[in-house]
Amino acid sequence: MILIGLTGGIGSGKSTVSARLAELGARVVDADAIVRDVQAPGTEVFAAIVERFGDDVVAEDGSLDRPALAAKVFNDTDELKALNAIVHPAVGVGIAEALAAAAETDDVVILDVPLLVESGRDDMAAMVVVDLDPEIAVARLIEHRGFTEEDARARMSRQASRDERLAKADKVLDNNGSVEDLIAQVDALWPWLQAQPPVPPAPEAD
């Protein structure tokens, strides 16, 4: 497989890029989707979250009330660490299983992870960063996702900075313009991604 990292700050448009790459033929390993899976009712992670944070993080339909959980953790560093300690190990397992399933293929595999720069992972053929002015990102989060300005800025402050992401980027997609502009950049990038070197095969055991 050709393993490509894809990241960007909250509100960057990373999901649009990921979806377009899937349409072009990439296999997408979506960390956010894996988070939703491991937090589903009936899982060990769901039970641990409810035990740690209380029944008020359970919605009326029995699923996880994500806004209620976010309200508890995103302005409290200790609570956020507690949540991450519950969720991140299970997500790591899910990502590893998805990559193992693709390891012997010729696919371009997109590792779509919001905190990819923060993770320090360095086994990818290339890192693609979706970039835009943070003020535009805040405005889009308010307009399209119902964030308050305070919440949008708080979420952004807990991620790598724009400069930190750009320093790690092999390719940058500029999302300061329209969706059409972004899609055109993805389409232009696709042949370059297909030309990247595959991940070397794992050494065989003696």
Short mmCIF file of C-alpha atoms in Angstrom, two decimals:
data_model
loop_
_atom_site.label_atom_id
_atom_site.label_comp_id
_atom_site.label_asym_id
_atom_site.label_seq_id
_atom_site.Cartn_x
_atom_site.Cartn_y
_atom_site.Cartn_z
CA MET A 1 0.00 0.00 0.00
CA ILE A 2 0.96 3.61 -0.45
CA LEU A 3 0.30 5.22 2.92
CA ILE A 4 -0.55 8.93 2.82
CA GLY A 5 -1.28 11.02 5.90
CA LEU A 6 -4.07 13.58 5.67
CA THR A 7 -4.63 16.19 8.34
CA GLY A 8 -5.81 19.72 8.99
CA GLY A 9 -7.20 21.77 11.82
CA ILE A 10 -10.85 21.72 12.80
CA GLY A 11 -12.92 23.42 10.10
CA SER A 12 -10.17 22.97 7.51
CA GLY A 13 -12.24 21.02 5.00
CA LYS A 14 -10.33 17.78 5.52
CA SER A 15 -13.51 15.72 5.24
CA THR A 16 -14.20 17.15 1.78
CA VAL A 17 -10.70 16.18 0.67
CA SER A 18 -11.04 12.71 2.15
CA ALA A 19 -14.37 12.12 0.42
CA ARG A 20 -12.98 13.22 -2.95
CA LEU A 21 -9.94 10.97 -2.60
CA ALA A 22 -12.28 8.05 -1.90
CA GLU A 23 -14.17 8.89 -5.11
CA LEU A 24 -10.89 8.86 -7.02
CA GLY A 25 -10.09 5.37 -5.75
CA ALA A 26 -8.22 5.78 -2.48
CA ARG A 27 -8.91 3.59 0.53
CA VAL A 28 -9.65 5.95 3.43
CA VAL A 29 -8.92 5.05 7.05
CA ASP A 30 -10.97 7.67 8.88
CA ALA A 31 -9.99 8.12 12.53
CA ASP A 32 -13.19 10.05 13.29
CA ALA A 33 -15.30 7.17 11.94
CA ILE A 34 -13.33 4.72 14.06
CA VAL A 35 -13.95 6.93 17.11
CA ARG A 36 -17.69 6.75 16.44
CA ASP A 37 -17.51 2.97 16.11
CA VAL A 38 -15.60 2.39 19.34
CA GLN A 39 -17.94 4.76 21.23
CA ALA A 40 -21.12 3.01 20.05
CA PRO A 41 -23.56 1.71 22.70
CA GLY A 42 -22.60 -1.75 23.90
CA THR A 43 -18.86 -1.25 23.54
CA GLU A 44 -16.36 -1.27 26.37
CA VAL A 45 -15.39 2.30 25.53
CA PHE A 46 -19.00 3.50 25.74
CA ALA A 47 -19.41 1.82 29.15
CA ALA A 48 -16.16 3.33 30.43
CA ILE A 49 -17.15 6.82 29.26
CA VAL A 50 -20.53 6.61 31.00
CA GLU A 51 -18.92 5.28 34.17
CA ARG A 52 -16.35 8.09 34.19
CA PHE A 53 -18.53 11.03 33.09
CA GLY A 54 -22.04 10.09 34.21
CA ASP A 55 -25.39 9.20 32.70
CA ASP A 56 -25.92 12.74 31.43
CA VAL A 57 -23.58 12.00 28.51
CA VAL A 58 -26.13 9.45 27.23
CA ALA A 59 -28.71 10.78 24.76
CA GLU A 60 -32.39 9.86 24.90
CA ASP A 61 -31.90 7.21 22.21
CA GLY A 62 -29.17 5.51 24.25
CA SER A 63 -26.27 6.73 22.13
CA LEU A 64 -23.43 8.93 23.30
CA ASP A 65 -24.46 12.58 23.63
CA ARG A 66 -21.35 14.04 22.02
CA PRO A 67 -22.16 17.71 22.67
CA ALA A 68 -22.79 16.95 26.35
CA LEU A 69 -19.50 15.06 26.60
CA ALA A 70 -17.65 17.83 24.76
CA ALA A 71 -19.05 20.40 27.18
CA LYS A 72 -17.56 18.42 30.05
CA VAL A 73 -14.06 17.95 28.65
CA PHE A 74 -12.99 20.65 26.24
CA ASN A 75 -12.49 23.35 28.83
CA ASP A 76 -10.96 21.02 31.41
CA THR A 77 -7.52 19.60 30.62
CA ASP A 78 -7.73 16.82 33.20
CA GLU A 79 -11.14 15.67 32.00
CA LEU A 80 -9.95 15.70 28.39
CA LYS A 81 -6.93 13.58 29.35
CA ALA A 82 -9.27 11.13 31.09
CA LEU A 83 -11.44 10.84 27.99
CA ASN A 84 -8.43 10.40 25.71
CA ALA A 85 -7.07 7.65 27.97
CA ILE A 86 -10.33 5.75 27.46
CA VAL A 87 -10.75 6.35 23.73
CA HIS A 88 -7.31 6.60 22.14
CA PRO A 89 -6.09 3.02 22.78
CA ALA A 90 -9.19 1.56 21.13
CA VAL A 91 -8.88 3.95 18.20
CA GLY A 92 -5.24 2.97 17.79
CA VAL A 93 -6.25 -0.67 17.56
CA GLY A 94 -8.92 0.17 14.97
CA ILE A 95 -6.45 2.11 12.82
CA ALA A 96 -3.86 -0.68 13.06
CA GLU A 97 -6.43 -3.29 11.99
CA ALA A 98 -7.55 -1.18 9.03
CA LEU A 99 -3.97 -0.63 7.87
CA ALA A 100 -3.15 -4.33 8.29
CA ALA A 101 -6.11 -5.21 6.06
CA ALA A 102 -4.70 -2.93 3.34
CA ALA A 103 -1.02 -3.80 3.77
CA GLU A 104 -0.76 -6.32 0.93
CA THR A 105 -2.75 -4.25 -1.58
CA ASP A 106 -1.60 -1.73 -4.16
CA ASP A 107 -4.08 0.85 -2.83
CA VAL A 108 -3.38 4.44 -2.00
CA VAL A 109 -4.40 4.42 1.66
CA ILE A 110 -5.35 7.75 3.18
CA LEU A 111 -4.80 7.93 6.92
CA ASP A 112 -7.28 10.67 7.81
CA VAL A 113 -6.43 11.80 11.35
CA PRO A 114 -7.16 15.24 12.88
CA LEU A 115 -4.21 15.01 15.30
CA LEU A 116 -1.75 13.34 12.94
CA VAL A 117 0.99 15.93 13.44
CA GLU A 118 0.57 15.70 17.21
CA SER A 119 0.89 11.90 17.10
CA GLY A 120 4.44 12.02 15.76
CA ARG A 121 3.71 9.20 13.31
CA ASP A 122 6.40 9.06 10.63
CA ASP A 123 5.83 5.87 8.61
CA MET A 124 3.92 7.52 5.77
CA ALA A 125 5.08 8.11 2.21
CA ALA A 126 3.80 11.69 2.40
CA MET A 127 1.82 14.07 4.56
CA VAL A 128 -0.94 16.19 3.02
CA VAL A 129 -2.19 19.18 5.00
CA VAL A 130 -5.43 21.03 4.30
CA ASP A 131 -4.71 24.64 5.17
CA LEU A 132 -6.68 27.85 5.54
CA ASP A 133 -6.64 31.09 7.48
CA PRO A 134 -7.71 30.32 11.07
CA GLU A 135 -10.15 33.24 11.00
CA ILE A 136 -11.90 31.71 7.98
CA ALA A 137 -11.99 28.36 9.80
CA VAL A 138 -13.67 29.99 12.81
CA ALA A 139 -16.24 31.70 10.59
CA ARG A 140 -17.05 28.44 8.82
CA LEU A 141 -17.42 26.53 12.08
CA ILE A 142 -19.87 29.16 13.32
CA GLU A 143 -21.84 29.30 10.06
CA HIS A 144 -21.92 25.65 9.04
CA ARG A 145 -21.52 23.64 12.24
CA GLY A 146 -23.21 25.80 14.84
CA PHE A 147 -20.14 26.47 16.98
CA THR A 148 -19.86 29.51 19.15
CA GLU A 149 -16.76 31.59 18.48
CA GLU A 150 -15.44 30.74 21.95
CA ASP A 151 -15.86 27.00 21.40
CA ALA A 152 -14.30 27.11 17.93
CA ARG A 153 -11.22 28.94 19.20
CA ALA A 154 -10.94 26.65 22.22
CA ARG A 155 -10.95 23.55 20.00
CA MET A 156 -8.35 25.07 17.70
CA SER A 157 -6.09 25.99 20.62
CA ARG A 158 -5.87 22.32 21.59
CA GLN A 159 -4.56 21.26 18.18
CA ALA A 160 -1.20 21.75 16.55
CA SER A 161 -0.68 25.26 15.27
CA ARG A 162 -0.99 26.15 11.61
CA ASP A 163 2.79 26.60 11.40
CA GLU A 164 3.43 23.21 13.02
CA ARG A 165 1.20 21.44 10.49
CA LEU A 166 2.73 23.27 7.52
CA ALA A 167 6.24 22.38 8.70
CA LYS A 168 5.34 18.69 8.43
CA ALA A 169 3.53 18.95 5.07
CA ASP A 170 4.83 17.40 1.87
CA LYS A 171 1.86 18.85 0.00
CA VAL A 172 -0.53 21.63 1.04
CA LEU A 173 -4.11 22.04 -0.17
CA ASP A 174 -5.30 25.65 0.11
CA ASN A 175 -8.92 25.84 1.27
CA ASN A 176 -9.23 29.60 1.58
CA GLY A 177 -11.40 29.60 -1.54
CA SER A 178 -14.41 27.65 -2.78
CA VAL A 179 -15.18 23.94 -2.48
CA GLU A 180 -14.72 23.71 -6.24
CA ASP A 181 -11.22 25.13 -5.93
CA LEU A 182 -10.37 22.59 -3.24
CA ILE A 183 -11.70 19.65 -5.27
CA ALA A 184 -9.66 20.78 -8.29
CA GLN A 185 -6.50 20.75 -6.14
CA VAL A 186 -7.30 17.23 -4.92
CA ASP A 187 -7.79 16.02 -8.49
CA ALA A 188 -4.45 17.55 -9.50
CA LEU A 189 -2.72 15.93 -6.50
CA TRP A 190 -4.06 12.42 -7.14
CA PRO A 191 -1.48 11.31 -9.76
CA TRP A 192 1.33 12.47 -7.46
CA LEU A 193 -0.10 10.41 -4.59
CA GLN A 194 -0.32 7.34 -6.82
CA ALA A 195 3.37 7.75 -7.68
CA GLN A 196 4.59 7.68 -4.07
CA PRO A 197 6.58 4.69 -2.82
CA PRO A 198 4.70 1.88 -1.10
CA VAL A 199 5.26 0.99 2.53
CA PRO A 200 8.07 -1.60 2.70
CA PRO A 201 6.81 -5.09 3.62
CA ALA A 202 7.19 -6.09 7.24
CA PRO A 203 10.27 -8.29 7.85
CA GLU A 204 9.50 -11.98 8.10
CA ALA A 205 9.99 -13.63 11.44
CA ASP A 206 12.92 -16.03 11.77
#
